[in-house]
Every structure is written in C-alpha cells, then in structure tokens.
Amino acid sequence: MLIGVIADDFTGASDIANTLVKGVPPMGGLKTAQYSGVPSGDAAPDIAAGVISLKSRTAPVAGAVQDSIKAQTWLQAQGCQQIIFKVCSTFDSTPEGNIGPVAEALAKQIGAKTIPVCPAFPGAGRTVYQGHLFVFDTLLSESGMQSHPLTPMTDPDIRRWLGHQTRLPVAHLPLSHLRRGVDPAREHIEALTETAPTFFVVDAVADEDLLALGTILADAPLMVGGSGIAMGLPRNFIEEGRAKGGAAEFASVRGHGAIIAGSCSGATRAQIEHHAKDHPAYAIDVAGVTSGDITAATLVDFIQCHSDGMPLAYSSGSPEEVEAAQRQFGRETIAAKLDSLFAATARQLLDRGYRRLVIAGGETSGAVAQAITAHLETEALIVGPEIDPGVPILSCPVDPPVALALKSGNFGAEDFFAKALTMMGQ
C-alpha cells in the first residue's frame, strides 16, 4: 500500500477513494479499498491505496484524535508512504472542532514539518482563493453551510478558522506562488516552515492547480484536505513504476434496490423532490421515530411494497424545520434515533435480498455502512466507477455481491438516486 487516507466520515471516504481510483487519464489511478474503521488484519496485497472511514467529524476531540492515530498506525504498517487526513470539502467543523487537533496529532506522530491544507474540489464547486473557501461563486459562509445542524461554517477564511483549532502557525500558499512552478512553490513552502512545524493553506481554483499541487507534494508525508488534494498523487507513483495504474473495476449487481436519505442539505432536498415526482417516496416523521411508532419494519414494508419502483425513504427538512425538531426532541436524541433506524432498515433489506443501496448524508452513510459491513462480515469495500463527481460505486466482496453508493449531502446531480441504482445494475 502506497497512499493511506484517514477520513472523518464515510461519504468523505468514498469521495477521496473515487479520486484515487480515477487518477489522471490516460494512466488512470490506483486500486483502492475503503474500510469501515481500522481493519483487524492486513490489507490485500494488490491494494495500492487504503481509505479508513471514521465517524470522527463530530466526535469528542480526544476520541477523534485517538481513532485517527490508530488508523495512521495501521496504514503505515501496510507500507503507506503518504498519509492524507480527509476532511469535508466545505471544511465542516466549528471553532472547537476536530480538524486542527487531529491534524496536529498526526503531524507529531509522523514527524511532518510542513502540513499542506487544501479543501478545494473544483468538480463539486469548491475552490480556495486568497485563503477563502467558495462554493461555486459564493463564499462558504453564505452558501447554506452557515445553517448546518451539526457543523455550521460562519467564516470562509480557512486560515483564520484553522487558527482557532491549533497551536501551530497557519500560513498561506497563494495561487500566484502555486502557479510559478514546482521548485519556486517548494522554496516558498520551505521558507514558511523553516522555524517550526506549520500548516499552510493552499489556493486552488481548477483541477490543473490540484494536479500541480500533487507534483509539489510528491514527498509530503502528511496532508490535510478534501478529495482534490489527492488528485495528482497516483500519477507520482505510477510514473516511478511503483504502481500499475488503470481503471476502476466493477461487475453489475442484480437484485432489488432502495434509497435511504438522511441529509438536510439543499442538494439532497432537491434530489428527493426530483425523485419523488416519478418514484415512491416515504417521508419519515421525526416525532414518529422518537415515539417508536415508525420503525425499521415500517420502512422495509413500504420499500417492499414498491420494490420495482426505486423506492426512497427519507428524513429531511429545511433549516427551520430541523431547528424546530431539535428544540422539541434534542439534537443528539434525533441523530441517535435516526442512525439506529437507518442501520436496522439496511440490515433487514439485506436479509430480504436487496443488493443495491443508495445512502445520502454523511452521518446516515456512516451508520448504514458500519451496519452493512458488520452484517456481511466484511471490512473492505472495493471502489468502482464514478456515478457523479465525488461518489463512486462501492462493492462488498461477498456472495452474492452488494453494491453501495454513499453520497455526501451536498453532492450529486438532481437525478442522482435513479442514476446510481441504474448504474449498479448495468
């Protein structure tokens, strides 16, 4: 294994795994496996990149650090030359969040002096310019992320935001310096970090910037960012002859399919509205979940009654609706109840022969993926072709096979749900 990734949620893990598998045409990328937590044994010998999925984004800081160090230790034991701490491309956190403490602990453990930070992912509209994070043409703090129920982002300046979370200096590699070439950029980085270990936020507004960054960071032992930070890394190993390269592999999966959505993002709400026009959809009432009137059996019965229609079960709402429900029932209570509901629903669907599942939402995907891998007694998910930017098909290597799509709330086109289930069966 050459590249190891520690992802702070499950959809983010799929996102960067997709980037590593795609690589750069025509040479392609690396054969990649995504793991639900730290594996108990060694990786398969043909896996060149490993992505460990954690649920650490909103976990207590001490637990997030501990889990991340455990993942880093396993990845380096597999031979990884580079470690990436994958965070959301919208830098989901709070002033007391986990990104700074986890990155700082990893840097100390690895002995990294220069710690590049770049959440840019132009393919999904996330760019960094003058240290500020944009969502398409809007500052992050005006994009809707300021109303995120768990990790609201009210400041688009990644330098300032990260500075709230770490004791290390936070510097900046501006776009003008990045585009001067590999050697000038490396000289600028060395000047920034010559006195002490230092974070430096990197501007990037196009894929070409990320590819150039991949060359600049060819020898970097640690980096922090969105999936785009890995875009150019497979090419380095392939050109050195240390990896084979190639395209993602996938064999179609037969059997019924279903969609479970637990995201309240604007993109997911639009996808739900689009899908519900032509397909059966069940809106989950939070009050019914908290009272016990709505259970996994409720959702499974609905899905089975509409098994040929790409059925969707969802819990979603506007920021105002989410806030009202949280005031009434409590944020932690709602999250725990929904996670348990979705996990139990996924297990029951597998037992009833469902083999294609689309899951929307970071927390929802984490709960469901953990439930599925435990239920199927498998630790590795093999990363297949891309459905939409940042979202690949994941294959569970069991008999009969199971295909998953774990979608971050903000990702995917309006027709993502039907497209994903169709691609899994083709």
Coordinates of C-alpha atoms in Angstrom, one line a residue:
M1 CA 0.0 0.0 0.0
L2 CA 1.4 3.4 -1.0
I3 CA -1.2 6.0 0.0
G4 CA -3.3 5.9 3.2
V5 CA -6.3 8.0 4.0
I6 CA -7.9 8.8 7.3
A7 CA -11.4 10.1 6.5
D8 CA -13.5 11.8 9.2
D9 CA -16.8 10.4 7.8
F10 CA -18.0 7.7 5.4
T11 CA -19.1 9.8 2.4
G12 CA -15.8 11.7 2.5
A13 CA -14.0 8.4 2.4
S14 CA -15.9 7.4 -0.7
D15 CA -15.2 10.8 -2.2
I16 CA -11.4 10.6 -1.9
A17 CA -11.4 6.9 -2.8
N18 CA -13.1 7.8 -6.0
T19 CA -10.3 10.4 -6.7
L20 CA -7.6 7.8 -6.1
V21 CA -9.2 5.3 -8.4
K22 CA -9.7 7.8 -11.2
G23 CA -6.2 9.2 -11.1
V24 CA -5.2 11.1 -14.2
P25 CA -6.2 10.0 -17.7
P26 CA -4.9 8.1 -19.6
M27 CA -2.7 6.4 -17.0
G28 CA -5.6 6.0 -14.5
G29 CA -5.4 5.6 -10.8
L30 CA -4.7 3.1 -8.0
K31 CA -6.7 0.1 -6.9
T32 CA -8.3 1.3 -3.8
A33 CA -10.2 -0.2 -0.8
Q34 CA -12.4 1.6 1.6
Y35 CA -12.5 0.2 5.2
S36 CA -15.2 0.6 7.8
G37 CA -13.0 1.6 10.7
V38 CA -9.5 0.2 11.3
P39 CA -9.2 -3.3 9.9
S40 CA -8.3 -6.2 12.2
G41 CA -5.9 -7.7 9.7
D42 CA -3.6 -6.7 6.9
A43 CA -4.8 -5.3 3.5
A44 CA -4.9 -7.5 0.4
P45 CA -1.5 -7.3 -1.4
D46 CA -2.9 -5.8 -4.5
I47 CA -4.4 -2.7 -2.8
A48 CA -2.3 0.3 -3.5
A49 CA -4.4 2.9 -1.6
G50 CA -6.4 2.3 1.5
V51 CA -9.1 4.7 2.9
I52 CA -10.2 4.2 6.5
S53 CA -13.7 5.6 7.2
L54 CA -14.2 7.0 10.7
K55 CA -17.1 8.8 12.3
S56 CA -14.8 11.4 13.9
R57 CA -16.0 14.7 12.4
T58 CA -18.5 15.4 15.2
A59 CA -16.9 13.1 17.8
P60 CA -15.3 14.5 21.0
V61 CA -11.8 15.8 20.3
A62 CA -10.0 13.2 22.4
G63 CA -11.8 10.3 20.7
A64 CA -11.3 11.7 17.3
V65 CA -7.5 12.0 17.9
Q66 CA -7.2 8.5 19.3
D67 CA -9.1 6.9 16.5
S68 CA -7.1 8.8 13.9
I69 CA -3.8 7.8 15.4
K70 CA -4.9 4.2 15.4
A71 CA -5.8 4.5 11.7
Q72 CA -2.4 6.1 10.9
T73 CA -0.5 3.4 12.7
W74 CA -2.3 0.7 10.7
L75 CA -1.8 2.4 7.4
Q76 CA 1.9 3.0 7.9
A77 CA 2.2 -0.7 9.0
Q78 CA 0.8 -1.5 5.5
G79 CA 3.7 0.4 3.9
C80 CA 2.0 3.7 3.2
Q81 CA 4.4 6.5 2.1
Q82 CA 1.9 9.3 2.3
I83 CA -1.0 9.9 4.8
I84 CA -4.0 12.1 4.0
F85 CA -6.3 13.4 6.6
K86 CA -9.5 13.7 4.5
V87 CA -11.9 16.4 5.7
C88 CA -15.0 17.8 4.1
S89 CA -14.6 19.9 1.0
T90 CA -16.7 22.5 2.9
F91 CA -14.3 22.2 5.9
D92 CA -17.1 21.2 8.2
S93 CA -16.1 22.0 11.7
T94 CA -16.6 24.5 14.5
P95 CA -14.0 26.8 16.3
E96 CA -13.7 23.9 18.8
G97 CA -13.7 21.3 16.0
N98 CA -11.5 18.3 15.3
I99 CA -9.7 19.2 12.2
G100 CA -6.9 21.2 13.9
P101 CA -6.3 18.8 16.8
V102 CA -6.4 15.6 14.7
A103 CA -4.0 17.1 12.0
E104 CA -1.7 18.4 14.7
A105 CA -1.5 15.0 16.4
L106 CA -0.9 13.2 13.1
A107 CA 1.9 15.6 12.3
K108 CA 3.6 15.0 15.6
Q109 CA 3.2 11.2 15.3
I110 CA 4.6 11.2 11.7
G111 CA 7.2 13.8 12.2
A112 CA 5.8 16.1 9.5
K113 CA 7.1 19.6 9.5
T114 CA 5.1 21.0 6.6
I115 CA 1.4 20.3 6.6
P116 CA -0.5 21.4 3.5
V117 CA -4.2 22.1 3.9
C118 CA -6.4 22.3 0.8
P119 CA -10.2 21.6 0.8
A120 CA -10.7 22.6 -2.8
F121 CA -12.7 20.3 -5.1
P122 CA -13.5 22.3 -8.3
G123 CA -15.5 19.5 -9.8
A124 CA -18.0 20.0 -7.0
G125 CA -17.7 23.8 -7.0
R126 CA -15.4 24.0 -4.0
T127 CA -12.4 26.4 -4.6
V128 CA -9.9 28.2 -2.4
Y129 CA -8.7 31.7 -3.3
Q130 CA -6.8 34.1 -1.0
G131 CA -7.3 31.5 1.7
H132 CA -11.1 31.8 1.5
L133 CA -13.3 28.8 0.6
F134 CA -16.0 29.3 -2.0
V135 CA -19.0 27.1 -3.0
F136 CA -19.2 27.9 -6.7
D137 CA -19.4 31.7 -6.8
T138 CA -20.5 32.1 -3.1
L139 CA -18.4 32.4 0.0
L140 CA -18.8 29.3 2.2
S141 CA -20.4 31.3 5.0
E142 CA -23.2 32.4 2.6
S143 CA -23.7 29.0 0.9
G144 CA -26.1 27.5 3.4
M145 CA -23.3 25.8 5.4
Q146 CA -23.8 28.6 8.0
S147 CA -27.0 26.7 8.9
H148 CA -25.6 23.2 9.1
P149 CA -27.2 21.5 12.1
L150 CA -24.0 19.9 13.4
T151 CA -21.1 21.9 12.0
P152 CA -22.1 25.4 10.9
M153 CA -19.5 27.3 9.0
T154 CA -19.7 31.1 9.5
D155 CA -16.3 32.1 8.4
P156 CA -14.9 31.3 4.9
D157 CA -11.3 32.2 5.8
I158 CA -9.7 28.7 6.3
R159 CA -6.5 30.3 7.7
R160 CA -8.5 32.0 10.5
W161 CA -10.8 29.1 11.1
L162 CA -7.9 26.6 11.4
G163 CA -6.1 29.0 13.6
H164 CA -8.9 28.7 16.2
Q165 CA -8.2 24.9 16.4
T166 CA -4.5 24.6 16.6
R167 CA -1.4 25.9 18.4
L168 CA 0.7 25.7 15.3
P169 CA 1.2 28.6 12.9
V170 CA -1.1 28.8 9.9
A171 CA 0.5 30.2 6.7
H172 CA -0.7 30.6 3.1
L173 CA 0.4 29.4 -0.3
P174 CA -1.4 31.8 -2.7
L175 CA -2.4 30.9 -6.2
S176 CA 0.3 33.1 -7.7
H177 CA 3.0 31.1 -6.0
L178 CA 1.4 27.7 -6.7
R179 CA 1.4 28.6 -10.4
R180 CA 5.1 29.7 -10.6
G181 CA 6.2 26.0 -10.9
V182 CA 7.3 23.2 -8.7
D183 CA 10.7 24.5 -7.5
P184 CA 9.5 28.0 -6.6
A185 CA 6.5 26.7 -4.8
R186 CA 8.6 24.2 -2.8
E187 CA 11.0 27.1 -1.9
H188 CA 8.1 29.2 -0.7
I189 CA 6.8 26.3 1.4
E190 CA 10.3 25.7 2.9
A191 CA 10.5 29.4 3.8
L192 CA 7.1 29.2 5.5
T193 CA 8.1 26.2 7.6
E194 CA 11.8 26.7 8.3
T195 CA 11.4 27.6 12.0
A196 CA 8.6 25.2 13.2
P197 CA 6.0 22.8 12.0
T198 CA 3.5 24.8 10.2
F199 CA 0.1 24.4 8.4
F200 CA -0.2 26.2 5.1
V201 CA -3.5 26.7 3.3
V202 CA -3.2 26.2 -0.4
D203 CA -5.2 28.2 -3.0
A204 CA -6.7 26.1 -5.9
V205 CA -9.4 27.1 -8.3
A206 CA -9.1 24.5 -11.1
D207 CA -8.1 20.8 -11.4
E208 CA -4.9 21.9 -13.0
D209 CA -3.9 23.6 -9.7
L210 CA -4.6 20.4 -7.8
L211 CA -2.5 18.4 -10.3
A212 CA 0.3 20.8 -9.9
L213 CA 0.0 20.5 -6.1
G214 CA 0.2 16.7 -6.5
T215 CA 3.7 17.1 -8.0
I216 CA 4.8 19.7 -5.5
L217 CA 3.7 17.3 -2.6
A218 CA 5.2 14.2 -4.1
D219 CA 7.4 13.7 -1.0
A220 CA 5.0 15.1 1.6
P221 CA 4.4 12.6 4.4
L222 CA 1.1 14.2 5.6
M223 CA -1.5 16.5 4.0
V224 CA -5.0 17.7 5.0
G225 CA -7.9 18.4 2.7
G226 CA -10.8 17.4 0.5
S227 CA -10.6 14.7 -2.1
G228 CA -9.0 17.1 -4.6
I229 CA -5.7 17.1 -2.7
A230 CA -5.2 13.5 -3.8
M231 CA -5.8 14.1 -7.5
G232 CA -2.2 14.2 -8.7
L233 CA -0.7 11.7 -6.2
P234 CA -1.4 8.4 -8.0
R235 CA 0.5 9.8 -11.0
N236 CA 3.7 10.2 -9.0
F237 CA 3.8 6.5 -8.0
I238 CA 2.8 5.3 -11.5
E239 CA 5.5 7.4 -13.2
E240 CA 8.0 6.0 -10.7
G241 CA 7.0 2.4 -11.6
R242 CA 5.8 1.7 -8.1
A243 CA 2.1 1.2 -9.1
K244 CA 0.4 -0.2 -12.1
G245 CA -2.4 2.2 -12.7
G246 CA -5.6 1.5 -14.6
A247 CA -9.4 2.0 -14.4
A248 CA -11.8 1.0 -11.7
E249 CA -13.3 -2.5 -12.0
F250 CA -17.0 -3.3 -11.4
A251 CA -19.3 -6.2 -12.2
S252 CA -23.1 -5.4 -12.3
V253 CA -25.1 -6.4 -9.3
R254 CA -28.6 -7.9 -9.6
G255 CA -31.4 -7.7 -7.1
H256 CA -33.8 -5.1 -5.8
G257 CA -32.6 -1.6 -4.9
A258 CA -33.6 1.1 -2.5
I259 CA -32.6 4.6 -1.4
I260 CA -32.3 5.9 2.2
A261 CA -31.7 9.6 2.7
G262 CA -30.9 11.3 6.0
S263 CA -29.4 14.6 4.8
C264 CA -30.9 18.0 5.1
S265 CA -28.6 19.7 2.6
G266 CA -30.1 21.8 -0.2
A267 CA -28.7 19.4 -2.8
T268 CA -30.3 16.3 -1.2
R269 CA -33.6 18.0 -0.7
A270 CA -33.6 18.8 -4.4
Q271 CA -32.8 15.2 -5.3
I272 CA -35.6 14.0 -3.0
E273 CA -38.1 16.3 -4.7
H274 CA -36.9 15.3 -8.2
H275 CA -37.0 11.5 -7.4
A276 CA -40.4 11.7 -5.7
K277 CA -42.1 13.0 -8.8
D278 CA -41.8 9.7 -10.6
H279 CA -41.0 7.2 -7.8
P280 CA -42.5 6.1 -4.5
A281 CA -41.2 8.1 -1.5
Y282 CA -41.8 7.8 2.2
A283 CA -41.3 10.9 4.3
I284 CA -40.1 9.9 7.8
D285 CA -41.8 11.8 10.6
V286 CA -39.3 12.6 13.4
A287 CA -41.9 12.6 16.0
G288 CA -43.0 9.1 14.9
V289 CA -39.4 7.9 15.2
T290 CA -38.8 9.3 18.6
S291 CA -42.1 7.8 19.9
G292 CA -41.4 4.4 18.4
D293 CA -44.4 4.5 16.0
I294 CA -42.1 4.4 13.0
T295 CA -39.6 1.5 13.0
A296 CA -37.3 -0.2 10.6
A297 CA -40.2 -2.6 9.8
T298 CA -42.3 0.4 8.8
L299 CA -39.7 1.5 6.2
V300 CA -39.0 -2.1 5.0
D301 CA -42.7 -2.7 4.4
F302 CA -43.0 0.4 2.4
I303 CA -39.9 -0.4 0.3
Q304 CA -41.0 -4.0 -0.3
C305 CA -44.5 -2.8 -1.4
H306 CA -42.8 -0.7 -4.1
S307 CA -39.7 -2.8 -4.8
D308 CA -39.8 -2.3 -8.6
G309 CA -40.1 1.5 -8.4
M310 CA -36.7 2.5 -6.9
P311 CA -38.4 3.4 -3.5
L312 CA -37.0 6.2 -1.3
A313 CA -37.3 6.5 2.4
Y314 CA -36.1 9.9 3.7
S315 CA -35.8 12.2 6.7
S316 CA -35.0 15.7 5.5
G317 CA -36.2 19.2 6.0
S318 CA -35.4 22.9 5.7
P319 CA -33.1 24.5 8.3
E320 CA -36.1 26.0 10.0
E321 CA -37.8 22.5 10.3
V322 CA -34.6 20.9 11.5
E323 CA -34.1 23.6 14.2
A324 CA -37.7 23.2 15.4
A325 CA -37.4 19.4 15.7
Q326 CA -34.1 19.8 17.5
R327 CA -35.7 22.2 20.0
Q328 CA -38.5 19.8 20.6
F329 CA -36.7 16.4 20.8
G330 CA -33.0 17.3 21.2
R331 CA -30.3 17.2 18.6
E332 CA -28.5 14.1 20.0
T333 CA -31.7 12.2 20.5
I334 CA -32.8 12.7 16.9
A335 CA -29.4 11.8 15.5
A336 CA -29.1 8.6 17.6
K337 CA -32.7 7.5 16.8
L338 CA -32.3 8.1 13.0
D339 CA -28.9 6.4 12.9
S340 CA -30.4 3.4 14.6
L341 CA -33.4 3.4 12.4
F342 CA -31.5 3.6 9.2
A343 CA -28.9 0.9 10.3
A344 CA -31.7 -1.5 11.2
T345 CA -33.5 -0.9 7.9
A346 CA -30.4 -1.6 5.9
R347 CA -29.8 -4.9 7.7
Q348 CA -33.4 -6.0 7.2
L349 CA -33.3 -5.1 3.5
L350 CA -30.1 -7.2 3.0
D351 CA -31.9 -10.1 4.7
R352 CA -34.8 -9.7 2.2
G353 CA -32.5 -9.9 -0.8
Y354 CA -31.8 -6.3 -1.5
R355 CA -28.4 -5.9 -3.1
R356 CA -28.3 -2.3 -4.3
L357 CA -28.5 0.5 -1.7
V358 CA -28.0 4.3 -2.2
I359 CA -27.4 6.2 1.1
A360 CA -27.5 10.0 1.3
G361 CA -25.9 12.0 4.1
G362 CA -22.6 11.7 6.0
E363 CA -23.9 10.6 9.3
T364 CA -26.5 8.4 7.7
S365 CA -23.9 6.8 5.5
G366 CA -21.7 6.1 8.4
A367 CA -24.4 4.4 10.4
V368 CA -25.5 2.3 7.5
A369 CA -22.1 1.4 6.2
Q370 CA -21.0 0.2 9.6
A371 CA -24.2 -1.9 10.0
I372 CA -23.8 -3.4 6.5
T373 CA -20.1 -4.4 6.8
A374 CA -20.7 -5.9 10.2
H375 CA -23.8 -7.7 9.0
L376 CA -21.9 -9.1 5.9
E377 CA -18.8 -9.8 8.0
T378 CA -16.5 -7.9 5.6
E379 CA -14.1 -5.0 6.3
A380 CA -13.1 -3.9 2.8
L381 CA -15.3 -2.2 0.2
I382 CA -13.8 -2.2 -3.3
V383 CA -14.0 1.2 -5.1
G384 CA -15.6 1.1 -8.5
P385 CA -16.6 3.6 -11.2
E386 CA -17.9 7.1 -10.5
I387 CA -21.6 7.9 -10.5
D388 CA -21.3 11.7 -10.1
P389 CA -18.3 13.8 -9.1
G390 CA -17.1 12.5 -5.7
V391 CA -19.4 9.5 -5.4
P392 CA -18.3 6.0 -6.7
I393 CA -20.0 2.7 -6.6
L394 CA -18.7 0.5 -3.7
S395 CA -18.7 -3.2 -3.9
C396 CA -18.9 -5.6 -1.0
P397 CA -16.9 -8.7 -1.9
V398 CA -19.5 -11.2 -0.7
D399 CA -21.6 -13.8 -2.5
P400 CA -24.0 -12.6 -3.8
P401 CA -22.3 -9.2 -4.1
V402 CA -23.8 -6.0 -2.7
A403 CA -23.3 -2.5 -4.2
L404 CA -23.5 0.7 -2.3
A405 CA -23.4 4.4 -3.0
L406 CA -22.6 6.7 0.0
K407 CA -23.4 10.2 -1.0
S408 CA -22.4 13.3 0.9
G409 CA -25.4 15.6 1.3
N410 CA -24.1 18.3 -1.0
F411 CA -23.0 16.0 -3.8
G412 CA -24.7 14.6 -6.9
A413 CA -27.0 15.9 -9.7
E414 CA -30.7 16.1 -9.3
D415 CA -31.3 12.6 -10.8
F416 CA -28.6 11.0 -8.7
F417 CA -30.8 8.4 -6.9
A418 CA -32.2 6.8 -10.0
K419 CA -28.9 7.1 -11.9
A420 CA -27.0 5.3 -9.0
L421 CA -29.3 2.4 -8.8
T422 CA -29.3 2.0 -12.6
M423 CA -25.5 2.1 -12.9
M424 CA -25.2 -0.6 -10.2
G425 CA -27.3 -2.9 -12.3
Q426 CA -25.7 -2.3 -15.6

